[in-house]
GROMACS .gro file of C-alpha atoms in nm:
model
  203
    1SER     CA    1   3.739   3.477  15.242
    2TRP     CA    2   4.064   3.278  15.172
    3SER     CA    3   3.865   3.005  15.000
    4SER     CA    4   3.763   3.255  14.736
    5LEU     CA    5   4.120   3.323  14.658
    6LEU     CA    6   4.158   2.946  14.588
    7VAL     CA    7   3.863   2.923  14.359
    8GLN     CA    8   3.878   3.262  14.177
    9PRO     CA    9   3.960   3.218  13.816
   10ILE     CA   10   4.319   3.312  13.714
   11THR     CA   11   4.174   3.571  13.477
   12GLY     CA   12   4.088   3.788  13.794
   13TYR     CA   13   4.458   3.838  13.840
   14THR     CA   14   4.549   3.951  13.489
   15GLU     CA   15   4.603   4.308  13.612
   16PRO     CA   16   4.871   4.227  13.879
   17LEU     CA   17   5.043   3.991  13.647
   18ARG     CA   18   5.049   4.260  13.373
   19ASP     CA   19   5.187   4.509  13.628
   20LEU     CA   20   5.471   4.263  13.712
   21TYR     CA   21   5.535   4.232  13.338
   22GLU     CA   22   5.565   4.625  13.305
   23ALA     CA   23   5.826   4.604  13.593
   24TYR     CA   24   6.012   4.325  13.407
   25VAL     CA   25   6.007   4.540  13.082
   26ILE     CA   26   6.176   4.830  13.257
   27SER     CA   27   6.446   4.614  13.423
   28SER     CA   28   6.519   4.447  13.093
   29PHE     CA   29   6.549   4.782  12.925
   30VAL     CA   30   6.804   4.911  13.174
   31TYR     CA   31   7.022   4.600  13.146
   32TYR     CA   32   6.983   4.634  12.762
   33MET     CA   33   7.112   4.993  12.769
   34ILE     CA   34   7.401   4.893  12.999
   35ALA     CA   35   7.483   4.603  12.759
   36LEU     CA   36   7.478   4.839  12.459
   37LEU     CA   37   7.717   5.077  12.635
   38GLY     CA   38   7.973   4.806  12.695
   39GLY     CA   39   7.875   4.686  13.042
   40GLU     CA   40   7.890   4.859  13.381
   41ASP     CA   41   8.264   4.905  13.397
   42ALA     CA   42   8.282   5.063  13.053
   43LEU     CA   43   7.984   5.272  13.127
   44SER     CA   44   8.127   5.401  13.457
   45GLU     CA   45   8.446   5.506  13.279
   46SER     CA   46   8.254   5.674  13.001
   47LEU     CA   47   8.038   5.862  13.249
   48GLU     CA   48   8.344   5.990  13.432
   49ARG     CA   49   8.435   6.190  13.120
   50LYS     CA   50   8.097   6.365  13.107
   51GLU     CA   51   8.003   6.709  13.225
   52PRO     CA   52   7.955   6.719  13.610
   53SER     CA   53   7.638   6.926  13.551
   54LEU     CA   54   7.461   6.610  13.421
   55GLY     CA   55   7.457   6.482  13.774
   56GLU     CA   56   7.257   6.782  13.896
   57HIS     CA   57   6.892   6.762  13.958
   58PRO     CA   58   6.618   7.014  13.838
   59TRP     CA   59   6.409   7.209  14.088
   60PRO     CA   60   6.249   7.098  14.322
   61LEU     CA   61   6.449   6.766  14.331
   62ARG     CA   62   6.777   6.964  14.399
   63LEU     CA   63   6.622   7.076  14.729
   64VAL     CA   64   6.632   6.728  14.869
   65LEU     CA   65   6.884   6.543  14.643
   66SER     CA   66   7.253   6.612  14.623
   67ARG     CA   67   7.435   6.610  14.284
   68TRP     CA   68   7.535   6.261  14.162
   69ASN     CA   69   7.904   6.236  14.086
   70MET     CA   70   7.964   6.126  13.726
   71GLY     CA   71   8.104   5.780  13.693
   72GLU     CA   72   8.011   5.475  13.902
   73GLU     CA   73   7.785   5.670  14.135
   74PHE     CA   74   7.583   5.810  13.861
   75MET     CA   75   7.538   5.476  13.697
   76VAL     CA   76   7.449   5.305  14.028
   77GLN     CA   77   7.201   5.568  14.115
   78CYS     CA   78   7.029   5.542  13.776
   79LYS     CA   79   7.032   5.161  13.786
   80THR     CA   80   6.896   5.124  14.146
   81GLY     CA   81   6.647   5.411  14.095
   82THR     CA   82   6.500   5.233  13.797
   83LEU     CA   83   6.515   4.876  13.954
   84GLN     CA   84   6.335   4.991  14.277
   85PHE     CA   85   6.021   4.989  14.067
   86ILE     CA   86   6.037   4.617  14.043
   87VAL     CA   87   6.048   4.586  14.428
   88VAL     CA   88   5.754   4.819  14.470
   89LYS     CA   89   5.555   4.655  14.196
   90SER     CA   90   5.601   4.312  14.364
   91ILE     CA   91   5.500   4.430  14.700
   92THR     CA   92   5.191   4.604  14.567
   93THR     CA   93   5.093   4.302  14.366
   94ILE     CA   94   5.113   4.088  14.684
   95VAL     CA   95   4.903   4.343  14.860
   96TYR     CA   96   4.645   4.334  14.573
   97VAL     CA   97   4.635   3.938  14.566
   98VAL     CA   98   4.600   3.913  14.942
   99LEU     CA   99   4.345   4.194  15.013
  100THR     CA  100   4.119   4.158  14.704
  101PRO     CA  101   3.945   3.836  14.800
  102LEU     CA  102   3.907   3.974  15.151
  103GLY     CA  103   3.724   4.274  15.017
  104LEU     CA  104   3.974   4.518  15.164
  105TYR     CA  105   4.140   4.652  14.847
  106SER     CA  106   3.854   4.865  14.712
  107GLU     CA  107   3.996   4.893  14.366
  108GLY     CA  108   3.896   5.220  14.188
  109SER     CA  109   3.788   5.380  14.514
  110PHE     CA  110   3.993   5.695  14.567
  111ASN     CA  111   3.929   5.793  14.934
  112ILE     CA  112   4.131   5.824  15.256
  113ARG     CA  113   4.014   5.478  15.392
  114SER     CA  114   4.097   5.285  15.068
  115VAL     CA  115   4.412   5.081  15.037
  116PHE     CA  116   4.385   5.137  14.662
  117THR     CA  117   4.440   5.509  14.714
  118TYR     CA  118   4.773   5.459  14.897
  119VAL     CA  119   4.892   5.184  14.661
  120SER     CA  120   4.817   5.412  14.365
  121LEU     CA  121   5.018   5.694  14.528
  122VAL     CA  122   5.315   5.473  14.613
  123LEU     CA  123   5.308   5.318  14.263
  124SER     CA  124   5.293   5.658  14.096
  125ALA     CA  125   5.587   5.784  14.299
  126SER     CA  126   5.794   5.479  14.232
  127MET     CA  127   5.708   5.485  13.857
  128GLY     CA  128   5.800   5.857  13.828
  129TRP     CA  129   6.129   5.802  14.001
  130ALA     CA  130   6.212   5.503  13.780
  131MET     CA  131   6.143   5.702  13.463
  132TYR     CA  132   6.335   6.003  13.599
  133CYS     CA  133   6.643   5.773  13.641
  134LEU     CA  134   6.600   5.624  13.292
  135VAL     CA  135   6.586   5.978  13.151
  136LYS     CA  136   6.899   6.076  13.338
  137LEU     CA  137   7.086   5.775  13.201
  138PHE     CA  138   6.960   5.831  12.858
  139VAL     CA  139   7.054   6.203  12.854
  140ALA     CA  140   7.402   6.116  12.979
  141THR     CA  141   7.464   5.841  12.730
  142LYS     CA  142   7.264   5.946  12.417
  143GLU     CA  143   7.582   6.022  12.212
  144GLU     CA  144   7.731   5.681  12.281
  145LEU     CA  145   7.394   5.516  12.194
  146ARG     CA  146   7.402   5.680  11.849
  147ASN     CA  147   7.780   5.639  11.764
  148PRO     CA  148   7.942   5.439  11.616
  149LYS     CA  149   7.615   5.252  11.571
  150ASP     CA  150   7.288   5.413  11.590
  151TRP     CA  151   7.073   5.196  11.830
  152ARG     CA  152   6.785   5.438  11.792
  153PRO     CA  153   6.759   5.497  12.156
  154VAL     CA  154   6.466   5.758  12.141
  155GLY     CA  155   6.219   5.512  11.980
  156LYS     CA  156   6.310   5.235  12.224
  157PHE     CA  157   6.286   5.469  12.514
  158LEU     CA  158   5.951   5.609  12.410
  159CYS     CA  159   5.824   5.251  12.377
  160ILE     CA  160   5.920   5.167  12.732
  161LYS     CA  161   5.784   5.490  12.859
  162GLY     CA  162   5.458   5.424  12.676
  163VAL     CA  163   5.427   5.070  12.806
  164VAL     CA  164   5.462   5.186  13.168
  165PHE     CA  165   5.309   5.526  13.172
  166PHE     CA  166   5.031   5.484  12.913
  167THR     CA  167   4.899   5.159  13.050
  168TRP     CA  168   4.893   5.281  13.401
  169TRP     CA  169   4.715   5.612  13.332
  170GLN     CA  170   4.490   5.438  13.089
  171GLY     CA  171   4.375   5.218  13.368
  172VAL     CA  172   4.324   5.515  13.601
  173LEU     CA  173   4.117   5.694  13.340
  174LEU     CA  174   3.892   5.392  13.298
  175LEU     CA  175   3.845   5.367  13.669
  176ILE     CA  176   3.748   5.736  13.684
  177LEU     CA  177   3.507   5.690  13.393
  178ARG     CA  178   3.355   5.398  13.579
  179ASN     CA  179   3.326   5.599  13.905
  180VAL     CA  180   3.141   5.889  13.735
  181GLY     CA  181   2.904   5.655  13.568
  182ILE     CA  182   3.020   5.683  13.205
  183ILE     CA  183   3.126   5.319  13.198
  184GLY     CA  184   2.828   5.108  13.324
  185PRO     CA  185   2.722   4.743  13.326
  186ILE     CA  186   2.689   4.552  13.007
  187GLY     CA  187   2.496   4.223  13.000
  188ASP     CA  188   2.618   3.999  13.287
  189TRP     CA  189   2.915   4.217  13.355
  190ASP     CA  190   2.907   4.496  13.623
  191ALA     CA  191   3.076   4.827  13.569
  192GLN     CA  192   3.401   4.715  13.734
  193ASN     CA  193   3.423   4.405  13.502
  194VAL     CA  194   3.366   4.625  13.200
  195ALA     CA  195   3.639   4.878  13.302
  196LYS     CA  196   3.883   4.587  13.350
  197GLY     CA  197   3.775   4.423  13.031
  198LEU     CA  198   3.833   4.747  12.835
  199GLN     CA  199   4.180   4.788  13.001
  200ASP     CA  200   4.284   4.433  12.906
  201LEU     CA  201   4.149   4.482  12.556
  202ALA     CA  202   4.328   4.810  12.509
  203VAL     CA  203   4.659   4.671  12.650
   0.00000   0.00000   0.00000
């Protein structure tokens, strides 16, 4: 009921708050990269001098996506492709907060009738696209990020990728372990609370 939403401890919503933080980290990293590269105007001019082949997509994406023109179009596509993750994360967090107290979210239940299944699919697709766009931007600008000053972009990029991908799939793995019975109840905690506690502890 809605009353349970009002009385549920805030600790019950650490997961969606953490998810929003992941989205914030990605957006901050994009703007950080753009700032290191001199801002959007300087980045667009720099990208115009790059090989046009950098705007092409690998198979099978090239079957549905046209080549991005180097310059402003490339930068905008990479930026918006990454930032869409924030919008999707925000919407799915609202879905979680609204449906969980009503018992309609069914977290950890992967079946055709579960909202959790569709939210997971949407989040996975959104996350994958955001990381793809980050990789495209990184590959196109890696030389500028190393010269004249080495900003050590690889380490920073791997940290961001680790925050987003590792925490997400770590949570999915814990839910699977819970569903197959490897993670069970401990003391007063049921299996779901144990899985969530392990996820929070690991993060």
